[in-house]
């Protein structure tokens, strides 16, 4: 037990943790055990030191600092078990109903995304010359117990609903809106998200399978001009000409907003062009506790050294 | 006011101050007042150069290599000058600290002074908090490095090792705060508080090395010379983290310290 509380073990465990960090940094494989094992050893070492070392217990700020570090590690572990990290895209006017494009989550995450419903009401993005992206302002609307609320999010201002934090991303583009009327079925309205703009400005087309069929359609947005001025300050905007080109069975059809295309499987009506925004969503209930534990650790450390150094003047070493 | 003449004048004042400190140490003379006055003059001129650039560019010196080097030369000199002024025992360490700053100044002179893009995620108070804490951390460790130079050159007076330990302890507090504030900023800037990106990884390794130094100093009775070597090791790691990793990394976290 005494060996487990020793400072030699602390030094060894710190060395092992540094080695684990380097392993995770260069190799990536098996990075979790490489980090968790030395952290567990440090936690054990600290626990034993608190119990066995009276000097350690006598220095309250030092004890608080180490316990806060332990709490940080435990919170980070709890966060990894319950976190969620995902991506979604919403066209202007579209509601988020809980479906993600892809997600990673901890084994104990309880999905409550349906409680985080909101509507993307459109965005503005400023650009400096040379397509340097500046501020993003995305208007969002959501429902609370008090009724509907709207707000502006963007860059480092997330929308926080039911503990989920939604951030806008640099991923955004154009979205033609269609109504698909399949023979004998109810009409479906939705949008097709073209590749991100301006990063893929010369590839504004996407393959799309008409819902309920096996019919593939290529949706293309012909752009006659550079919409974001490369030389001057500018902003993200829709093109003045909003026709789209649909390629079906190798034949191109140009549709203006409001026009329809008759196909064997049904009728496809092009409603108009709008934009889509890509979001990331992050859930980790430990965030405020991590911040509090980190602040406490730093404050306790400062307190410890203040007490220690205040006893002897700094210029005594002259 | 133009930035370039102010910056050149400041660098000249720093170089004269540093050279005087080296000569004074070699000849065992004291020129404390002159050196302090030259450092203060350099800081004033350099501060004006940074302010001129800030006004012209509309943002602080956080983006390009030139800006990062320039602001760090200023902040490191400021921390050292404050220590030089308030703690007389630190004064001979100028002969070891200023050559480190000369390296940064030389690098600054060959860096491209052009404008950089100020990303929207930098428009936050956390930028100033995180960067400010990082600068105090590196400044405190630099003072300890100067004292270590004196110890290794066997020019140390009694008690310098304890003084170096105190500056390392200050550095540890400020690095801890830097990591915490950086995590808070990263959460809102990139939607995650920690992602083991190169800069985060190397900053954490620096923190671990500092923690190991403090434990070794307290627990193992490490001698003055070994302690001095460890301090220099921690500084080298911190220096590479601040000035190496951001410029070889392709991650979002470019480390504009």
Coordinates of C-alpha atoms in Angstrom, one line a residue, chain A:
Chain A
X1 CA 0.0 0.0 0.0
X2 CA 2.9 2.3 0.9
X3 CA 4.5 1.6 -2.5
X4 CA 1.2 2.6 -4.2
X5 CA 1.3 5.9 -2.5
X6 CA 4.9 6.8 -3.3
X7 CA 6.1 9.7 -5.3
X8 CA 8.3 7.4 -7.3
X9 CA 5.2 5.7 -8.6
X10 CA 3.8 9.2 -9.4
X11 CA 6.8 10.0 -11.5
X12 CA 6.7 6.6 -13.2
X13 CA 3.0 7.0 -13.9
X14 CA 3.5 10.5 -15.3
X15 CA 6.2 9.1 -17.6
X16 CA 3.8 6.3 -18.6
X17 CA 1.1 8.8 -19.3
X18 CA 3.5 10.9 -21.5
X19 CA 4.4 7.7 -23.3
X20 CA 0.7 6.8 -23.8
X21 CA 0.0 10.3 -25.2
X22 CA 2.9 9.9 -27.6
X23 CA 1.7 6.4 -28.6
X24 CA -1.8 7.7 -29.2
X25 CA -0.4 10.7 -31.2
X26 CA 1.8 8.7 -33.5
X27 CA 0.1 5.3 -33.6
X28 CA -3.6 5.9 -32.9
X29 CA -4.1 2.2 -32.5
X30 CA -5.1 1.1 -29.0
X31 CA -4.9 4.7 -27.9
X32 CA -7.7 4.3 -25.2
X33 CA -5.8 1.7 -23.1
X34 CA -2.6 3.6 -23.6
X35 CA -4.2 6.6 -22.0
X36 CA -6.6 5.0 -19.5
X37 CA -4.0 2.6 -17.9
X38 CA -1.6 5.3 -16.7
X39 CA -4.4 7.6 -15.7
X40 CA -5.9 4.7 -13.6
X41 CA -2.5 4.2 -12.0
X42 CA -2.2 7.9 -11.2
X43 CA -5.7 7.8 -9.7
X44 CA -4.8 4.8 -7.5
X45 CA -1.5 6.5 -6.5
X46 CA -3.3 9.6 -5.5
X47 CA -6.0 7.8 -3.6
X48 CA -3.4 5.9 -1.6
X49 CA -1.3 9.1 -1.0
X50 CA -4.4 10.9 0.4
X51 CA -5.0 8.0 2.8
X52 CA -1.5 7.3 3.9
X53 CA 0.4 10.6 3.6
X54 CA -0.5 13.0 6.5
X55 CA 1.6 15.8 4.9
X56 CA -0.5 15.6 1.8
X57 CA -3.7 15.8 3.8
X58 CA -2.3 18.7 5.8
X59 CA -1.9 20.8 2.7
X60 CA -5.5 21.5 1.8
X61 CA -5.0 23.5 -1.4
X62 CA -2.6 20.8 -2.7
X63 CA -5.2 18.1 -1.8
X64 CA -8.0 20.1 -3.5
X65 CA -5.8 20.5 -6.7
X66 CA -5.2 16.7 -6.9
X67 CA -8.7 15.8 -6.1
X68 CA -10.0 18.2 -8.8
X69 CA -7.6 16.5 -11.3
X70 CA -9.1 13.2 -10.3
X71 CA -12.6 14.5 -10.8
X72 CA -11.6 15.9 -14.2
X73 CA -10.4 12.4 -15.3
X74 CA -13.6 10.8 -14.0
X75 CA -15.8 13.4 -15.6
X76 CA -14.0 13.0 -18.9
X77 CA -14.5 9.2 -18.7
X78 CA -18.2 9.7 -17.9
X79 CA -18.4 12.1 -20.8
X80 CA -16.9 9.5 -23.2
X81 CA -19.5 7.0 -22.1
X82 CA -22.5 9.3 -22.7
X83 CA -21.4 11.7 -25.5
X84 CA -22.8 12.2 -28.9
X85 CA -21.1 13.8 -31.9
X86 CA -23.0 14.0 -35.2
X87 CA -23.6 15.8 -38.4
X88 CA -26.7 17.0 -40.1
X89 CA -27.8 19.2 -43.0
X90 CA -30.9 21.3 -43.2
X91 CA -32.3 23.3 -46.1
X92 CA -33.8 26.7 -45.4
X93 CA -37.3 26.2 -43.9
X94 CA -36.5 22.6 -43.1
X95 CA -37.1 21.2 -39.5
X96 CA -34.6 19.0 -37.7
X97 CA -36.5 16.0 -36.4
X98 CA -33.7 14.0 -34.8
X99 CA -32.2 12.3 -37.9
X100 CA -28.4 12.6 -38.3
X101 CA -26.3 12.0 -41.4
X102 CA -23.8 10.2 -39.2
X103 CA -22.9 10.1 -35.5
X104 CA -20.5 8.7 -33.0
X105 CA -21.8 8.1 -29.5
X106 CA -20.8 6.6 -26.2
X107 CA -22.3 3.3 -25.2
X108 CA -24.5 4.8 -22.5
X109 CA -25.9 7.7 -24.6
X110 CA -29.7 8.0 -24.3
X111 CA -30.9 9.6 -27.5
X112 CA -33.2 12.6 -26.9
X113 CA -32.6 14.3 -30.2
X114 CA -36.3 14.5 -31.0
X115 CA -36.6 16.9 -28.1
X116 CA -34.1 19.2 -29.8
X117 CA -36.2 20.0 -32.8
X118 CA -35.6 23.3 -34.6
X119 CA -36.0 24.9 -38.0
X120 CA -33.3 26.5 -40.2
X121 CA -34.7 29.8 -41.3
X122 CA -31.8 30.7 -43.5
X123 CA -28.3 32.2 -43.2
X124 CA -26.0 35.0 -44.2
X125 CA -22.2 34.7 -44.5
X126 CA -19.8 37.5 -45.1
X127 CA -16.7 37.0 -47.1
X128 CA -13.5 39.1 -47.2
X129 CA -11.5 39.2 -50.5
X130 CA -10.0 35.9 -51.6
X131 CA -13.0 34.0 -50.2
X132 CA -11.9 34.4 -46.6
X133 CA -15.0 33.4 -44.7
X134 CA -16.1 35.9 -42.0
X135 CA -19.1 35.9 -39.8
X136 CA -22.0 33.3 -40.2
X137 CA -25.5 34.4 -39.1
X138 CA -28.0 31.6 -39.1
X139 CA -31.5 32.3 -38.0
X140 CA -33.1 29.3 -36.2
X141 CA -36.6 28.8 -34.7
X142 CA -37.6 26.3 -32.0
X143 CA -40.4 25.6 -29.7
X144 CA -40.3 25.9 -26.0
X145 CA -42.9 25.7 -23.2
X146 CA -43.4 29.4 -23.6
X147 CA -44.0 29.2 -27.3
X148 CA -41.9 29.7 -30.4
X149 CA -38.5 31.4 -30.1
X150 CA -36.1 32.5 -32.7
X151 CA -32.4 33.2 -32.4
X152 CA -29.2 33.8 -34.4
X153 CA -26.4 31.2 -34.2
X154 CA -23.2 30.8 -36.1
X155 CA -19.4 30.2 -35.7
X156 CA -18.9 29.9 -31.9
X157 CA -22.5 30.6 -30.9
X158 CA -24.3 27.3 -30.8
X159 CA -28.0 26.5 -30.4
X160 CA -28.4 24.6 -27.2
X161 CA -31.5 22.4 -26.9
X162 CA -32.1 19.5 -24.5
X163 CA -28.4 19.5 -23.7
X164 CA -27.4 19.2 -27.4
X165 CA -25.2 21.9 -28.9
X166 CA -25.8 22.6 -32.6
X167 CA -23.0 24.5 -34.4
X168 CA -23.0 25.8 -37.9
X169 CA -20.1 24.7 -40.1
X170 CA -18.3 25.9 -43.2
X171 CA -20.2 23.3 -45.1
X172 CA -23.2 24.9 -46.9
X173 CA -24.5 25.1 -50.4
X174 CA -27.6 25.3 -52.7
X175 CA -30.6 23.1 -52.5
X176 CA -33.2 22.8 -55.3
X177 CA -36.7 22.1 -53.8
X178 CA -38.9 19.5 -55.6
X179 CA -42.4 18.0 -55.2
X180 CA -42.4 14.4 -56.2
X181 CA -45.9 13.0 -57.2
X182 CA -45.5 9.3 -57.7
X183 CA -48.4 7.6 -59.5
X184 CA -50.9 6.4 -56.9
X185 CA -49.0 7.9 -53.9
X186 CA -49.1 11.1 -51.8
X187 CA -47.0 14.0 -53.0
X188 CA -43.6 14.4 -51.3
X189 CA -41.8 17.7 -50.9
X190 CA -38.1 17.9 -50.2
X191 CA -34.8 19.3 -51.3
X192 CA -31.7 17.9 -52.9
X193 CA -28.4 19.2 -51.4
X194 CA -25.9 20.1 -54.0
X195 CA -22.1 19.8 -53.1
X196 CA -20.8 22.6 -50.8
X197 CA -20.3 26.0 -52.3
X198 CA -18.0 27.8 -53.0
X199 CA -15.4 25.0 -52.3
X200 CA -16.9 22.8 -55.0
X201 CA -18.2 25.6 -57.3
X202 CA -17.3 23.6 -60.5
X203 CA -19.1 20.4 -59.3
X204 CA -22.6 21.6 -58.6
X205 CA -24.4 18.4 -59.5
X206 CA -25.5 15.3 -57.6
X207 CA -27.0 11.9 -58.3
X208 CA -30.5 11.4 -56.8
X209 CA -32.8 8.4 -56.7
X210 CA -36.5 9.4 -56.9
X211 CA -38.2 8.3 -53.7
X212 CA -40.1 5.0 -54.0
X213 CA -38.5 4.2 -57.4
X214 CA -35.2 3.0 -58.8
X215 CA -35.0 5.9 -61.2
X216 CA -31.7 7.8 -61.0
X217 CA -31.7 11.5 -61.8
X218 CA -28.7 13.9 -62.0
X219 CA -29.5 17.3 -60.6
X220 CA -27.2 20.0 -61.9
X221 CA -27.1 23.8 -61.2
X222 CA -25.6 25.7 -64.1
X223 CA -23.9 28.8 -62.7
X224 CA -23.1 31.6 -65.2
X225 CA -21.2 33.8 -62.8
X226 CA -19.0 33.7 -59.7
X227 CA -21.5 34.3 -56.9
X228 CA -19.0 35.2 -54.2
X229 CA -16.6 37.9 -55.6
X230 CA -13.0 36.6 -55.2
X231 CA -11.5 40.1 -55.4
X232 CA -13.8 42.1 -53.2
X233 CA -15.7 41.8 -49.9
X234 CA -18.9 39.8 -50.6
X235 CA -21.5 37.5 -49.1
X236 CA -23.1 34.2 -49.8
X237 CA -26.1 34.6 -52.2
X238 CA -28.4 32.6 -54.4
X239 CA -27.7 32.9 -58.2
X240 CA -30.0 35.3 -60.1
X241 CA -30.9 32.6 -62.6
X242 CA -32.3 29.6 -60.7
X243 CA -33.0 27.1 -63.4
X244 CA -31.8 23.5 -62.8
X245 CA -30.9 20.9 -65.2
X246 CA -32.1 17.3 -64.7
X247 CA -30.5 14.5 -66.6
X248 CA -32.7 11.5 -67.0
X249 CA -31.7 8.5 -69.1
X250 CA -28.9 10.6 -70.6
X251 CA -31.3 13.4 -71.7
X252 CA -31.0 16.8 -70.2
X253 CA -34.1 18.8 -69.2
X254 CA -33.8 22.5 -68.0
X255 CA -36.5 23.4 -65.5
X256 CA -37.3 26.9 -64.3
X257 CA -38.9 27.3 -60.9
X258 CA -42.5 26.1 -61.1
X259 CA -41.9 23.8 -64.1
X260 CA -42.5 20.1 -64.0
X261 CA -41.1 17.0 -65.7
X262 CA -43.3 14.0 -66.5
X263 CA -41.7 10.7 -66.0
X264 CA -43.0 7.1 -66.3
X265 CA -43.0 6.8 -62.5
X266 CA -44.7 10.1 -61.8
X267 CA -44.4 13.9 -61.9
X268 CA -41.5 15.9 -60.6
X269 CA -42.1 19.6 -60.0
X270 CA -39.3 22.0 -59.4
X271 CA -40.4 24.6 -56.8
X272 CA -37.3 26.8 -56.7
X273 CA -33.8 27.1 -55.3
X274 CA -32.8 27.6 -51.7
X275 CA -29.7 27.0 -49.5
X276 CA -28.7 24.3 -47.0
X277 CA -26.5 24.5 -44.0
X278 CA -24.3 21.8 -42.5
X279 CA -24.3 21.5 -38.7
X280 CA -22.4 19.5 -36.1
X281 CA -24.2 18.5 -33.0
X282 CA -22.4 17.7 -29.7
X283 CA -23.8 16.3 -26.5
X284 CA -21.7 16.0 -23.3
X285 CA -23.5 16.6 -20.0
X286 CA -20.1 16.9 -18.2
X287 CA -19.1 20.2 -19.9
X288 CA -20.0 22.6 -17.1
X289 CA -18.6 20.3 -14.4
X290 CA -15.4 19.8 -16.4
X291 CA -15.0 23.6 -16.6
X292 CA -15.7 24.0 -12.9
X293 CA -13.3 21.2 -11.9
X294 CA -10.6 22.7 -14.2
X295 CA -11.1 26.2 -12.7
X296 CA -11.0 24.7 -9.2
X297 CA -7.8 22.8 -9.9
X298 CA -6.1 26.0 -11.2
X299 CA -7.3 28.1 -8.3
X300 CA -6.2 25.5 -5.7
X301 CA -2.8 25.3 -7.4
X302 CA -2.4 29.0 -7.2
X303 CA -3.6 29.0 -3.6
X304 CA -1.0 26.3 -2.7
X305 CA 2.0 28.1 -4.3
X306 CA 0.8 31.5 -2.9
X307 CA 0.8 30.1 0.6
X308 CA 4.1 28.4 0.1
X309 CA 6.0 31.3 -1.4
X310 CA 4.4 34.1 0.7
X311 CA 6.3 32.8 3.7
X312 CA 9.7 33.8 2.3
X313 CA 10.4 37.0 0.3
X314 CA 11.2 36.6 -3.4
X315 CA 14.3 38.8 -3.2
X316 CA 15.8 36.8 -0.3
X317 CA 17.8 34.8 -2.8
X318 CA 19.8 37.8 -3.7

